[in-house]
Short mmCIF file of C-alpha atoms and ligand atoms in Angstrom, two decimals:
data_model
loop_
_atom_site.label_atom_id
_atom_site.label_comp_id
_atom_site.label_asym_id
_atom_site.label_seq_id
_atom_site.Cartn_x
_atom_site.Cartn_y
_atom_site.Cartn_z
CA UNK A 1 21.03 -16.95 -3.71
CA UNK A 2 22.09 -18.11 -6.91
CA UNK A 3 23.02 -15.30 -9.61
CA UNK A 4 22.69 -15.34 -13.13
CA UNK A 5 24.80 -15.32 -15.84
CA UNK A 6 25.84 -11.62 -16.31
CA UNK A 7 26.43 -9.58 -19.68
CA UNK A 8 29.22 -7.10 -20.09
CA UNK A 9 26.40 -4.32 -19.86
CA UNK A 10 23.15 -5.43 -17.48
CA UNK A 11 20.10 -6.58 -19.93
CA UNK A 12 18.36 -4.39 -16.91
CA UNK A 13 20.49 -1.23 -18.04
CA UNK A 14 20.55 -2.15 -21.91
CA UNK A 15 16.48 -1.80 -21.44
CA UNK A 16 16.43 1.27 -19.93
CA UNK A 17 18.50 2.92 -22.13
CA UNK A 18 15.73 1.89 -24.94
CA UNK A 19 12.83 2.68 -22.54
CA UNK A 20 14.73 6.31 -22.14
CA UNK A 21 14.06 6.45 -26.25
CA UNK A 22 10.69 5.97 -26.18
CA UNK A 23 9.15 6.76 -22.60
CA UNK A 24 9.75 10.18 -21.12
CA UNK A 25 12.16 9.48 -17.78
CA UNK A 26 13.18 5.82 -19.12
CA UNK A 27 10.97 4.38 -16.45
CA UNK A 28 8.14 6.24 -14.87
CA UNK A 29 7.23 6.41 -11.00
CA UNK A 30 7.50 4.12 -8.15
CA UNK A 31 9.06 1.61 -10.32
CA UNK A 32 11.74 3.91 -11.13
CA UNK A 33 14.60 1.70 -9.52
CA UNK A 34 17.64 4.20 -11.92
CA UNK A 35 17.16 6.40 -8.49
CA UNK A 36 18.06 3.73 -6.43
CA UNK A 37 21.42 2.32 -6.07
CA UNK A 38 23.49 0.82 -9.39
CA UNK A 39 22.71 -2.45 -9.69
CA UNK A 40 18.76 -2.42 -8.37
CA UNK A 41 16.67 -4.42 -10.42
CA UNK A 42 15.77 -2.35 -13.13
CA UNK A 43 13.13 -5.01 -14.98
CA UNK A 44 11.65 -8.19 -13.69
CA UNK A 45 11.55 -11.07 -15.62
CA UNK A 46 10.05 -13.30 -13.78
CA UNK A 47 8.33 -14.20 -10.01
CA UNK A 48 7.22 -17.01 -8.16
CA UNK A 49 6.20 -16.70 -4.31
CA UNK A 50 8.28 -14.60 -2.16
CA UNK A 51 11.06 -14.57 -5.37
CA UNK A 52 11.49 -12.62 -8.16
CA UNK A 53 14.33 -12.80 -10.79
CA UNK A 54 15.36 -9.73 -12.44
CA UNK A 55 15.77 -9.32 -16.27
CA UNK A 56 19.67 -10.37 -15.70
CA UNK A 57 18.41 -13.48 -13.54
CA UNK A 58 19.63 -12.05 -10.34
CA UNK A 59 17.26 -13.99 -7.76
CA UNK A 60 15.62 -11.74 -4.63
CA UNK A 61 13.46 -12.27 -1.88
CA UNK A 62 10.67 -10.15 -2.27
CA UNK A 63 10.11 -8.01 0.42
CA UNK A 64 8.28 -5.45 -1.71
CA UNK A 65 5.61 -7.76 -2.92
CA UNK A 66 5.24 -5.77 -6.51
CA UNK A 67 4.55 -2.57 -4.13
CA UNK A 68 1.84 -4.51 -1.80
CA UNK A 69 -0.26 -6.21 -4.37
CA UNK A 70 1.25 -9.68 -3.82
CA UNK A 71 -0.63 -10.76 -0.66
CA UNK A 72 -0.12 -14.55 -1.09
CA UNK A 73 3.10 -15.13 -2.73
CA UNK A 74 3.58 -14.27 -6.71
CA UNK A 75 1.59 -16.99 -9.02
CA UNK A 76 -0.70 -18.72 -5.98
CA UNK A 77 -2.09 -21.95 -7.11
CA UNK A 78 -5.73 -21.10 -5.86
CA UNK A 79 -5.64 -17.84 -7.34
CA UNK A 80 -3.96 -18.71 -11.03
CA UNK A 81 -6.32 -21.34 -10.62
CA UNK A 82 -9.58 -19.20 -10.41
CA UNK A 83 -8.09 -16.44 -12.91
CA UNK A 84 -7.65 -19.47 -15.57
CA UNK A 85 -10.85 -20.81 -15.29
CA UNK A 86 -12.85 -16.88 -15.36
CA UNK A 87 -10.57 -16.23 -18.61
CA UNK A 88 -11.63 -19.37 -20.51
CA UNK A 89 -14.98 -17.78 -20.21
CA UNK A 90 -14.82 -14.18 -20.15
CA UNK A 91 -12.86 -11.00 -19.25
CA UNK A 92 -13.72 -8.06 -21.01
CA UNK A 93 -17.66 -8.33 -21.69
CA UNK A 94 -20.41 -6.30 -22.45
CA UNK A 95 -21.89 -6.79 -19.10
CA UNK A 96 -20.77 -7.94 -15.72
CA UNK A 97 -20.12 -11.88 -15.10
CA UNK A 98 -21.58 -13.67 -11.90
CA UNK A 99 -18.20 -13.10 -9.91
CA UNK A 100 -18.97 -9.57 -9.54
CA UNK A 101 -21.79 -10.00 -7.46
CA UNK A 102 -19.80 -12.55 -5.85
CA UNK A 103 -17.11 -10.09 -4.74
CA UNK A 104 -19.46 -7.74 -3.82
CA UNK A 105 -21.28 -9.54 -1.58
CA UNK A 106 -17.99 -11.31 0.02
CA UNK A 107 -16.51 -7.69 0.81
CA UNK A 108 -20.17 -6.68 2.11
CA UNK A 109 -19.70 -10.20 4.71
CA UNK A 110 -16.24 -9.23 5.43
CA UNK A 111 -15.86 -5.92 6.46
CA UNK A 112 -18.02 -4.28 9.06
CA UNK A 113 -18.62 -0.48 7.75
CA UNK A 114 -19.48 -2.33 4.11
CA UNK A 115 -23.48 -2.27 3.25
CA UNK A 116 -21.74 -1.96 -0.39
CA UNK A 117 -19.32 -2.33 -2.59
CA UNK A 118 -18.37 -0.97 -6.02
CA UNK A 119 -15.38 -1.87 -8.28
CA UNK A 120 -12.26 0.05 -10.67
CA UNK A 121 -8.86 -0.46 -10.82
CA UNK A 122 -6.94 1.42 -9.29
CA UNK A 123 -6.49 3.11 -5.97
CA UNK A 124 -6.20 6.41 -7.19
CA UNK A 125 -9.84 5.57 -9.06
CA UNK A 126 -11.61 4.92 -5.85
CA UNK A 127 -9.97 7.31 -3.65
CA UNK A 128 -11.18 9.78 -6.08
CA UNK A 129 -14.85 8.09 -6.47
CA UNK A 130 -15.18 8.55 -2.35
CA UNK A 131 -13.75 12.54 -2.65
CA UNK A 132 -16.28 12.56 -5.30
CA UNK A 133 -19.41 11.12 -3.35
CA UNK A 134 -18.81 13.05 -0.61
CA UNK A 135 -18.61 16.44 -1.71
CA UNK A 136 -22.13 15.21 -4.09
CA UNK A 137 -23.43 13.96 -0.37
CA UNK A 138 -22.62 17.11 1.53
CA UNK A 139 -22.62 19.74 -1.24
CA UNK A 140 -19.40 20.87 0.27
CA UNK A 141 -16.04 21.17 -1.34
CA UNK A 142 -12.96 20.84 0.92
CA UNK A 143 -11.19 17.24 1.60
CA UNK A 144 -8.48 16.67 4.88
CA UNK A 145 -5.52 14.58 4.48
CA UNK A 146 -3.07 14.25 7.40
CA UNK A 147 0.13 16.16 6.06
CA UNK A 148 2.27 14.39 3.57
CA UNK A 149 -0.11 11.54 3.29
CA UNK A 150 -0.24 9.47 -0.11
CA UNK A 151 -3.93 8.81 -1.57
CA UNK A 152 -2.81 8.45 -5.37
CA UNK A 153 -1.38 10.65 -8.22
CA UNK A 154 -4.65 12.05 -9.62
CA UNK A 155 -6.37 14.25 -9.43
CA UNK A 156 -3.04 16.18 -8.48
CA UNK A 157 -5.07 17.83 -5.40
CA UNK A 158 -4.71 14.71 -3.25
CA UNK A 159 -1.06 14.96 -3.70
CA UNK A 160 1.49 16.60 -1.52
CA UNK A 161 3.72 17.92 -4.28
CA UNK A 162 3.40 20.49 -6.87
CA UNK A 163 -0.46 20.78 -5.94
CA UNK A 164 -1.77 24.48 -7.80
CA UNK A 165 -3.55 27.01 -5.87
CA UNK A 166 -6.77 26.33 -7.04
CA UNK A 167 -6.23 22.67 -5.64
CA UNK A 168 -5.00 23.76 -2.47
CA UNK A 169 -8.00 25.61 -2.19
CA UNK A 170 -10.03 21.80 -2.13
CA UNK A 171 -7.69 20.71 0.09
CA UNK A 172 -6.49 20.72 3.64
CA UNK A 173 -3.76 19.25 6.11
CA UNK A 174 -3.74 18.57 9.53
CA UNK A 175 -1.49 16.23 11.72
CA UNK A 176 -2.18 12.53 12.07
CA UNK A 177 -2.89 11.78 15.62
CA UNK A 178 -3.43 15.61 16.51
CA UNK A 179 -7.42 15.62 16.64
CA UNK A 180 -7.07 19.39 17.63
CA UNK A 181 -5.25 19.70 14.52
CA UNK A 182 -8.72 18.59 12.48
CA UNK A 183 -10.87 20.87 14.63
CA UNK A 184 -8.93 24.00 14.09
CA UNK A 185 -9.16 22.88 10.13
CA UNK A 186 -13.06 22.30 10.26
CA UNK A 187 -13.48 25.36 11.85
CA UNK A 188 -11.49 27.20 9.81
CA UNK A 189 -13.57 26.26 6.78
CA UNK A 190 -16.58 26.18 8.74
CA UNK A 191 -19.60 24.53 6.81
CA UNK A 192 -17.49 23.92 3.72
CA UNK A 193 -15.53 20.30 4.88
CA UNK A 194 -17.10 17.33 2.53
CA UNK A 195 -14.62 14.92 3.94
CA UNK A 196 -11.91 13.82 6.08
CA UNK A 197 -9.64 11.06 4.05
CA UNK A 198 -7.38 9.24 6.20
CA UNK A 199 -5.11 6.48 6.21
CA UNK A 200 -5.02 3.46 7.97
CA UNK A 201 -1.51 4.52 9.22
CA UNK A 202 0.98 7.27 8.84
CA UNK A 203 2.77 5.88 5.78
CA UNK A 204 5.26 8.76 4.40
CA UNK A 205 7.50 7.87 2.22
CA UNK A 206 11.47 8.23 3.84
CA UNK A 207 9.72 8.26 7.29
CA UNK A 208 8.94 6.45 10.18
CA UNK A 209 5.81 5.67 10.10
CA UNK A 210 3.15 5.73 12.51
CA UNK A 211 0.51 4.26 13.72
CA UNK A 212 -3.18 5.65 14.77
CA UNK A 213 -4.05 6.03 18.30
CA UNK A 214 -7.20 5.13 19.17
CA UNK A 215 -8.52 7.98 20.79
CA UNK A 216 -7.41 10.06 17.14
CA UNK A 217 -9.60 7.42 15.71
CA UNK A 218 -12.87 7.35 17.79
CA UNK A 219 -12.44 11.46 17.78
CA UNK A 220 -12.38 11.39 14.27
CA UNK A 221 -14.97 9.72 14.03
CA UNK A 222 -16.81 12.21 16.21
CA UNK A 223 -15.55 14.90 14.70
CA UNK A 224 -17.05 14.07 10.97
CA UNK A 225 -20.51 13.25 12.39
CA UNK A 226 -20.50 16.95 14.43
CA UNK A 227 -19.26 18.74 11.55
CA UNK A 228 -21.28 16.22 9.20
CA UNK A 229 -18.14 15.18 6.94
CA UNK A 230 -18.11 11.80 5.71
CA UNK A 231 -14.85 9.73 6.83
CA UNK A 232 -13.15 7.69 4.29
CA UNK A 233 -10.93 5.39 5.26
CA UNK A 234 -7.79 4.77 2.57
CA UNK A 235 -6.83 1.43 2.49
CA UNK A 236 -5.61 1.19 -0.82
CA UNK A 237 -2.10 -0.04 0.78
CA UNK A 238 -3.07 -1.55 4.57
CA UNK A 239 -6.24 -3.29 3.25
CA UNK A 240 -5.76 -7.32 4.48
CA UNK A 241 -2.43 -6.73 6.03
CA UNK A 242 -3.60 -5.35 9.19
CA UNK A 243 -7.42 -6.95 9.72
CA UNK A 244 -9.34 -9.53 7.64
CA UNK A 245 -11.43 -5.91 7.54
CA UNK A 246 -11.48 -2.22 7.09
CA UNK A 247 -8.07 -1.23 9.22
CA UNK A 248 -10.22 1.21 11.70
CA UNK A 249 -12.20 -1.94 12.63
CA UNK A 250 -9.46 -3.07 15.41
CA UNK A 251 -10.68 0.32 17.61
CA UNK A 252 -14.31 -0.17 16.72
CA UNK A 253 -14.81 2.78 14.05
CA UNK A 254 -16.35 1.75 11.20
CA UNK A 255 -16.21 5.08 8.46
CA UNK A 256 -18.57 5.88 5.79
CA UNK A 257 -16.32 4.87 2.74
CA UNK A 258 -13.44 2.77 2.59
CA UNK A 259 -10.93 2.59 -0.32
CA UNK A 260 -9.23 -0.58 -1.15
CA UNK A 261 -7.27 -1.89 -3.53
CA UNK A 262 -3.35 -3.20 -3.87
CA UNK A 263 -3.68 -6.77 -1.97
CA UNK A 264 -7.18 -7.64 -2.74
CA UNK A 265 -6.40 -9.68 -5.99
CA UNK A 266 -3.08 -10.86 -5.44
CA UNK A 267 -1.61 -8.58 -7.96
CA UNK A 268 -4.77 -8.72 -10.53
CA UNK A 269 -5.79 -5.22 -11.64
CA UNK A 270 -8.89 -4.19 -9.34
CA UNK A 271 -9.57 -1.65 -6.42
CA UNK A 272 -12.76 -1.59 -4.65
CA UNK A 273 -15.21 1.24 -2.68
CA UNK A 274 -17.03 0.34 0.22
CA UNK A 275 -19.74 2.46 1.53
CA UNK A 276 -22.80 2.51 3.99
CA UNK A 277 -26.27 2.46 3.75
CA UNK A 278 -25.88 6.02 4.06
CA UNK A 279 -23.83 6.61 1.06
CA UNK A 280 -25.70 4.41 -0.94
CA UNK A 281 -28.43 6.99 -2.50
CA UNK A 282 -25.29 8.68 -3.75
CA UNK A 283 -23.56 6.32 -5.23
CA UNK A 284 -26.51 4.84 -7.01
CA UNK A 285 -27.05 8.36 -8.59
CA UNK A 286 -23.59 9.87 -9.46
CA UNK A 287 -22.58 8.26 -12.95
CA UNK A 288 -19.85 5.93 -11.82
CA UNK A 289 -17.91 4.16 -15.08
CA UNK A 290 -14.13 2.33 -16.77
CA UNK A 291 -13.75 0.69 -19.86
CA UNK A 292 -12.40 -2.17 -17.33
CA UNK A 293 -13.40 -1.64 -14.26
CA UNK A 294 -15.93 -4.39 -14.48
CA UNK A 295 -13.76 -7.17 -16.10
CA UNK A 296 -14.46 -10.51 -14.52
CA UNK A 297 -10.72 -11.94 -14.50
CA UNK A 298 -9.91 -9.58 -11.38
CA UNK A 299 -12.80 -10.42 -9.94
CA UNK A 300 -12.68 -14.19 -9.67
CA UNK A 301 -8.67 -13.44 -8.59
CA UNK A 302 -9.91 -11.06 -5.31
CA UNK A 303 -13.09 -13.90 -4.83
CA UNK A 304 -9.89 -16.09 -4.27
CA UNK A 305 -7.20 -13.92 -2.85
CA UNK A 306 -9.93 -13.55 0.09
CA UNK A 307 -10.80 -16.72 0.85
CA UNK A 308 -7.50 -18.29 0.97
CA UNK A 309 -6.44 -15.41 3.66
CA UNK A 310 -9.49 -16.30 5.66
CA UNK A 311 -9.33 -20.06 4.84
CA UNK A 312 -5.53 -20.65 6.84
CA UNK A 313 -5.48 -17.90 9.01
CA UNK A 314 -2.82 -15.77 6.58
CA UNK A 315 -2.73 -12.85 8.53
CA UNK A 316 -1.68 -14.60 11.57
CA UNK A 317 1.15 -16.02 9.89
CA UNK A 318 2.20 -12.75 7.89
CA UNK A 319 2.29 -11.17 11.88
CA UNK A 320 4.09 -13.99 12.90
CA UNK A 321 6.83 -13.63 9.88
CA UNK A 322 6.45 -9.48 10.48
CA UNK A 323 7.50 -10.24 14.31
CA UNK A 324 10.47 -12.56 13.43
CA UNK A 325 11.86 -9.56 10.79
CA UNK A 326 11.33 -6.58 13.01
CA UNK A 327 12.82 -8.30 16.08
CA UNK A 328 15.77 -9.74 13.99
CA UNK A 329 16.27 -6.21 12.77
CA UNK A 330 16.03 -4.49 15.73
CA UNK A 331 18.85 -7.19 17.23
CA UNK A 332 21.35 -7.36 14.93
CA UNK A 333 21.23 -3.37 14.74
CA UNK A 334 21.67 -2.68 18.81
CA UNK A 335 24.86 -5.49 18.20
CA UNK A 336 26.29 -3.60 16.20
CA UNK A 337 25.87 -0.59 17.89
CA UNK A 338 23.70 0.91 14.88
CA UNK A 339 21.14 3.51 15.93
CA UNK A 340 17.91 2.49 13.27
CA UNK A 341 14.07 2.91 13.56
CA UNK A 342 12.52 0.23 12.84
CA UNK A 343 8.56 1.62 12.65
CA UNK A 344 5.14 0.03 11.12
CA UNK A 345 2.71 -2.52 11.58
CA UNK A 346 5.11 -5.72 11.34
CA UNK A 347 3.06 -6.67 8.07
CA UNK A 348 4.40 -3.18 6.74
CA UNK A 349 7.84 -2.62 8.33
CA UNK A 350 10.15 -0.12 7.08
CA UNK A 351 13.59 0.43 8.61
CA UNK A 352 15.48 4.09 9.20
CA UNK A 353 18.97 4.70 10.12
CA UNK A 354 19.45 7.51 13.12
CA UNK A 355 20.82 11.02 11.71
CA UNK A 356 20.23 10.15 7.92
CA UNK A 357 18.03 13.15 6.78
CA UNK A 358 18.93 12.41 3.66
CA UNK A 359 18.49 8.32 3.53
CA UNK A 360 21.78 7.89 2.34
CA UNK A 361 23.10 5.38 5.30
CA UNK A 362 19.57 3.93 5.01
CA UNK A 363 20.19 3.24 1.09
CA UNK A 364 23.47 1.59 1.12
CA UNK A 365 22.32 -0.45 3.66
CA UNK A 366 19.43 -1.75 1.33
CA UNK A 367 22.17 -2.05 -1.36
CA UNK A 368 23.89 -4.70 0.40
CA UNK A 369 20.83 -6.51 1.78
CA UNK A 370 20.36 -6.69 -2.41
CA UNK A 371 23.79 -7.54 -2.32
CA UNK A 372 22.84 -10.78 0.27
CA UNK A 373 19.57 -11.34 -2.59
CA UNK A 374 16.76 -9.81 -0.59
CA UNK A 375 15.26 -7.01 -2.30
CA UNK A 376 13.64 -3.91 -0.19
CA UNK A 377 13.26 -0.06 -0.33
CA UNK A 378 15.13 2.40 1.68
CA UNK A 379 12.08 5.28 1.03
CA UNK A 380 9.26 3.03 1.04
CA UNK A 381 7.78 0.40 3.69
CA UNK A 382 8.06 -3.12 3.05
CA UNK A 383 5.50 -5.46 2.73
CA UNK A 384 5.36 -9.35 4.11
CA UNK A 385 3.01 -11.81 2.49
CA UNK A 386 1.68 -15.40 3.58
CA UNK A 387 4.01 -16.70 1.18
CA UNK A 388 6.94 -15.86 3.70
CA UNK A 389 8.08 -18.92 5.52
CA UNK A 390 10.51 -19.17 8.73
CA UNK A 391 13.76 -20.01 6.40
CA UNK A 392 12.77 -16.83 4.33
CA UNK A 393 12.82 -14.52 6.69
CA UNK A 394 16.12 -16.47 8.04
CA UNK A 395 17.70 -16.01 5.09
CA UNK A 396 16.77 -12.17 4.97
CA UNK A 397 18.07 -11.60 8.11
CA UNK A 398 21.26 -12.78 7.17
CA UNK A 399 21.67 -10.68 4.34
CA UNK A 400 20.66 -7.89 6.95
CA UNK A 401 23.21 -9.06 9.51
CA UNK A 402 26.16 -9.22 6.72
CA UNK A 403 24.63 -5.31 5.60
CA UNK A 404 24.65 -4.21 9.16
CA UNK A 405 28.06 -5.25 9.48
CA UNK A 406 28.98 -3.30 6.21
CA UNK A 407 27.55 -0.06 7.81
CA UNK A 408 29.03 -0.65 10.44
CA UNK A 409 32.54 -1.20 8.93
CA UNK A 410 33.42 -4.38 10.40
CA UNK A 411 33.95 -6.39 7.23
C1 LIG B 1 -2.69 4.85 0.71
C2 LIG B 1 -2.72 4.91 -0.78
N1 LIG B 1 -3.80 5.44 -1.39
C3 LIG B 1 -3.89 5.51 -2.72
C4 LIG B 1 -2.88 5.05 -3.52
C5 LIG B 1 -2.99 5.13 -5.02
O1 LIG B 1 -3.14 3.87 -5.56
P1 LIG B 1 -2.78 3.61 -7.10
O2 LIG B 1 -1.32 3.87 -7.24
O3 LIG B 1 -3.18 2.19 -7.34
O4 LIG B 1 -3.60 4.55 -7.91
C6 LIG B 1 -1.74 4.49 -2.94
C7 LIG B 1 -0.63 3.98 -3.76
O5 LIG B 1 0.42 3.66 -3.29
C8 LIG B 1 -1.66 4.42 -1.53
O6 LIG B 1 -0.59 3.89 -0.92
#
């Protein structure tokens, strides 16, 4: 990879210094790359593909994919394409445009569970919009979330961290995969469970993750229909990188609600809630409103993003890229006598040294994959897109094999 020319201070750290003025923290967030290693690209200045250049014109290989929004490579011809021509007309309106309707009734066609769809922006909005409709549906209170899990930053009660009494009181953990877990939790709160919101997959951040067995899914499923809690599927990150549909569709479970958002525009602002006929009365009478949340320019981008992953058979090609990684990883580790987990859906990998509570080993490793121009996170899963191609991955796993060798002190 080609680096830019460099100033005596990085324009990246120059910028934050400024941002540090005038934002609280500098930079706010997931985006907060000052807690990563010195050197991580602070500001991005500009992307194209699997590439992005950072505001000192260091080039990477995107393995982050802006946090999972970039599904088909940054700036995709079809989608720019379809963006341009809904902005000559009209974002912002006083009213909805055609595309829509459009988008609603391509998400209603593509996934299973969906009788309906309804639109915001971001995942936290929608996650928030299902909590909502199904304590209205139920008249109950209380929401489960598998321990730990991620569903957005507000309302603070879905979050793991720093969560008040009074929102611990709305909500409850149990284990992923441990149905007995959700039982003991329903019971508890007998007759006061509105939901159960769920991931697609065990997605921690600094963990391995893991993925859903199917008998946790179909009992889930059970278990909301005894106890009459709806089951919302979240997602907001897995959406279109696992199935062309809802994520619970490969064990045949189709929830109630589903909560997307992240890949479904190729980066374009826009999250989406799918329900059944059975949530429908609910969600046609619960006031449900943004100032943007029904701007066309999103729209026509998701219209797009979709078809061109169903048009060439992306996801295929994402699992075959996902495969290449992950095996290349796993490889180049055991030669080097490295003990890592390498855990995920291949479309989502993230990688974990052995013995490294603290992710230490795990982030100087990603600093020298940067090092090699591949950029990745050492607390967050990665994210392939169809924009990948054979030499890509090549190339990352080169900069992996020179990290690996780093670790392991042989260079
Ligand atoms: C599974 C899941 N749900 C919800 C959210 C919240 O989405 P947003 O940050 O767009 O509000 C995220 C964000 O990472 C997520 O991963």
């Amino acid at each position: 990879m080609s680096s830019g020319a460099r100033s005596a201070t990085p324009i990246g750290d120059l910028l934050h210094l400024r941002a540090a003025r005038v934002v609280p923290g500098g930079i706010y967030g997931h985006t907060d790359a000052s807690m990563l290693w010195s050197g991580a690209p602070k500001f991005v200045k500009r992307a194209q593909g699997c590439r992005f250049w950072d505001a000192d014109g260091r080039e990477y290989i995107d393995l982050m994919c802006s946090w999972g929004p970039i599904l088909h490579g940054h700036g995709h011809p079809v989608v720019e394409e379809a963006v341009a021509r809904q902005a000559s007309q009209v974002d912002c309106g006083n009213a909805p445009t055609a595309a829509f309707v459009e988008l609603a009734e391509l998400f209603v066609d593509t996934v299973e569970h969906a009788d309906w769809a309804m639109f915001a922006k971001n995942g936290t909005d929608v996650v928030t919009l299902a909590t909502g409709l199904a304590r209205a549906r139920t008249g109950k209170q209380i929401i489960l979330t598998p321990e730990g899990s991620h569903h957005g930053r507000l309302p603070p009660r879905y979050t793991s961290e720093r969560t008040s009494a009074s929102d611990r009181l709305h909500r409850t953990v149990f284990r992923f995969n441990d149905l007995t877990s959700v039982e003991e939790r329903l019971i508890a709160h007998s007759g006061n469970v509105a939901g159960v919101l769920v991931p697609a997959f065990l997605h921690n951040a600094g963990e391995d993750q893991e993925l859903p067995h199917p008998e946790f899914v179909r009992g889930l499923r059970r278990l909301c229909d005894i106890y009459d809690a709806v089951l919302i599927v979240d997602d907001v990150r897995a959406g279109f990188r696992l199935t062309n549909g809802c994520s619970w569709e490969q064990f045949g479970v189709e929830p109630d609600l589903s909560a997307w958002s992240k890949a479904i525009a190729n980066g374009y602002p826009i999250s989406a809630l799918l329900g059944t006929d059975a949530m429908r009365e609910v969600a046609r009478t619960v006031f449900i409103a943004g100032s943007f949340w029904m701007s066309g320019v999103p729209m026509a981008a998701a219209i797009a993003t979709i078809n061109v992953l169903n048009a060439d058979d992306g996801l295929g090609r994402m699992r075959d890229r996902g495969e290449q990684l992950v095996q290349g990883l796993r490889e180049q580790a055991d030669r080097y006598g490295l003990g890592v987990r390498v855990t995920g859906p291949v479309t989502m990998p993230y990688l974990r040294f052995i013995d490294d509570a603290d992710l230490a080993v795990t982030e100087r490793w990603a600093a020298e994959v940067a090092n090699g121009g591949v950029f990745l996170h050492p607390r967050h899963n990665w994210f392939i897109s169809t924009a990948h191609t054979v030499a890509d991955i090549d190339h990352i796993l080169e900069a992996s094999d020179r990290a690996f060798s780093v670790i392991a002190g042989r260079m």
